[in-house]
Amino acid sequence: QVQLVESGGGLVQAGDSLRLSCAASGRTFSFYGMAWFRQAPGKEREFVAAITWSGSTYYADSVKGRFTISRDNAKNTVYLQMSSLKFEDTAVYYCAARRRESAYYSGSSYDYWGQGTQVTVSS
């Protein structure tokens, strides 16, 4: 059984920074990659950032240059460092993991999901 647990969300002001964590447990050795998605109220879930087992990283254009995804294999944890936060970054952020090489930007590629953590950016 695989479990993903996000933490680190909160209320911040525009321009602030925040770091999200996603702790994975279970059969984590089977992961090909992990990612962060987000969903704002009334909007569809969207891709934010992804990292593969080899360390390759990918970002949505809207966060490129402001967000950084990283991992600590020893802790089975993936991080999302968010800087220069904007009001439009407000959303529930979800961690996800996939077992196969597939479209990193598509939610349907991911086999496991966390429960989400709320990030609210005040303008």
Tab-separated table of C-alpha atoms in Angstrom:
chain	number	residue	atom	x	y	z
A	1	GLN	CA	0.000	0.000	0.000
A	2	VAL	CA	1.269	3.451	-0.895
A	3	GLN	CA	0.472	6.557	1.068
A	4	LEU	CA	1.310	10.160	0.198
A	5	VAL	CA	0.959	12.812	2.876
A	6	GLU	CA	1.325	16.497	2.054
A	7	SER	CA	2.159	19.217	4.524
A	8	GLY	CA	3.350	22.791	4.608
A	9	GLY	CA	0.363	24.651	3.256
A	10	GLY	CA	-0.932	27.824	4.836
A	11	LEU	CA	-1.903	31.456	4.462
A	12	VAL	CA	0.769	33.796	3.134
A	13	GLN	CA	0.962	37.201	1.518
A	14	ALA	CA	1.752	37.862	-2.103
A	15	GLY	CA	5.501	37.790	-2.636
A	16	ASP	CA	6.121	35.366	0.225
A	17	SER	CA	7.620	31.900	-0.005
A	18	LEU	CA	6.343	28.541	1.163
A	19	ARG	CA	7.635	24.989	1.019
A	20	LEU	CA	5.354	22.012	0.611
A	21	SER	CA	6.416	18.499	1.533
A	22	CYS	CA	5.095	15.140	0.386
A	23	ALA	CA	6.121	12.142	2.442
A	24	ALA	CA	5.716	8.792	0.709
A	25	SER	CA	5.421	5.435	2.396
A	26	GLY	CA	4.940	1.921	1.141
A	27	ARG	CA	6.238	0.610	-2.184
A	28	THR	CA	8.037	3.818	-3.073
A	29	PHE	CA	10.796	1.979	-4.947
A	30	SER	CA	8.279	1.364	-7.728
A	31	PHE	CA	7.812	5.062	-8.428
A	32	TYR	CA	8.919	6.336	-11.837
A	33	GLY	CA	8.182	9.899	-10.870
A	34	MET	CA	6.265	12.252	-8.639
A	35	ALA	CA	4.532	15.530	-9.196
A	36	TRP	CA	2.530	18.362	-7.750
A	37	PHE	CA	-0.857	19.368	-9.087
A	38	ARG	CA	-3.198	22.043	-7.833
A	39	GLN	CA	-6.873	22.869	-8.010
A	40	ALA	CA	-8.323	26.294	-7.391
A	41	PRO	CA	-12.001	26.814	-6.525
A	42	GLY	CA	-14.168	26.447	-9.592
A	43	LYS	CA	-11.258	25.383	-11.776
A	44	GLU	CA	-9.935	22.107	-13.070
A	45	ARG	CA	-6.923	20.436	-11.558
A	46	GLU	CA	-3.708	21.554	-13.242
A	47	PHE	CA	-0.138	20.342	-13.437
A	48	VAL	CA	2.440	22.325	-11.450
A	49	ALA	CA	5.749	20.431	-11.409
A	50	ALA	CA	7.165	16.928	-11.779
A	51	ILE	CA	10.366	15.069	-11.015
A	52	THR	CA	11.463	11.641	-12.273
A	53	TRP	CA	13.497	8.960	-10.570
A	54	SER	CA	16.539	10.181	-12.518
A	55	GLY	CA	16.091	13.740	-11.304
A	56	SER	CA	14.633	15.324	-14.422
A	57	THR	CA	12.275	18.169	-13.581
A	58	TYR	CA	9.398	19.771	-15.432
A	59	TYR	CA	7.321	22.842	-14.680
A	60	ALA	CA	4.158	24.510	-15.794
A	61	ASP	CA	4.842	27.806	-17.534
A	62	SER	CA	2.880	29.644	-14.856
A	63	VAL	CA	5.336	28.627	-12.117
A	64	LYS	CA	8.595	28.340	-14.025
A	65	GLY	CA	11.285	30.411	-12.351
A	66	ARG	CA	9.286	30.712	-9.122
A	67	PHE	CA	8.753	27.116	-7.990
A	68	THR	CA	11.327	24.369	-7.530
A	69	ILE	CA	10.595	20.669	-7.136
A	70	SER	CA	13.146	18.485	-5.408
A	71	ARG	CA	13.380	15.195	-3.591
A	72	ASP	CA	15.174	13.532	-0.724
A	73	ASN	CA	15.405	9.842	-1.507
A	74	ALA	CA	16.603	8.956	1.960
A	75	LYS	CA	13.444	10.457	3.429
A	76	ASN	CA	11.131	9.379	0.591
A	77	THR	CA	10.013	12.980	0.433
A	78	VAL	CA	9.357	15.375	-2.418
A	79	TYR	CA	9.319	19.117	-1.898
A	80	LEU	CA	7.853	22.074	-3.708
A	81	GLN	CA	9.610	25.319	-2.895
A	82	MET	CA	7.353	28.181	-3.889
A	83	SER	CA	8.667	31.725	-4.118
A	84	SER	CA	7.219	35.048	-5.243
A	85	LEU	CA	3.767	33.686	-4.575
A	86	LYS	CA	0.840	35.312	-6.332
A	87	PHE	CA	-2.840	35.458	-5.519
A	88	GLU	CA	-3.507	33.145	-8.447
A	89	ASP	CA	-1.357	30.448	-6.820
A	90	THR	CA	-4.140	29.967	-4.271
A	91	ALA	CA	-5.308	26.370	-4.522
A	92	VAL	CA	-5.300	22.968	-2.921
A	93	TYR	CA	-1.990	21.367	-3.809
A	94	TYR	CA	-1.835	17.627	-4.364
A	95	CYS	CA	1.135	15.312	-4.454
A	96	ALA	CA	1.007	12.398	-6.895
A	97	ALA	CA	3.171	9.426	-7.856
A	98	ARG	CA	3.331	7.344	-11.032
A	99	ARG	CA	4.787	3.912	-11.654
A	100	ARG	CA	5.424	4.166	-15.382
A	101	GLU	CA	6.995	6.490	-17.899
A	102	SER	CA	4.065	8.502	-19.160
A	103	ALA	CA	2.841	12.037	-19.723
A	104	TYR	CA	4.142	13.802	-16.629
A	105	TYR	CA	1.685	16.677	-17.048
A	106	SER	CA	-1.449	14.531	-17.102
A	107	GLY	CA	-3.219	13.591	-13.924
A	108	SER	CA	-4.360	10.336	-15.498
A	109	SER	CA	-0.712	9.187	-15.577
A	110	TYR	CA	-0.551	9.073	-11.786
A	111	ASP	CA	-1.428	6.067	-9.689
A	112	TYR	CA	-1.367	7.528	-6.195
A	113	TRP	CA	-2.546	10.810	-4.747
A	114	GLY	CA	-2.283	12.601	-1.449
A	115	GLN	CA	-5.151	14.263	0.353
A	116	GLY	CA	-4.033	17.785	-0.530
A	117	THR	CA	-2.857	20.835	1.367
A	118	GLN	CA	-4.377	24.297	1.106
A	119	VAL	CA	-2.254	27.226	-0.012
A	120	THR	CA	-3.870	30.645	0.255
A	121	VAL	CA	-2.094	33.747	-0.994
A	122	SER	CA	-3.550	37.073	0.040
A	123	SER	CA	-3.104	39.987	-2.315
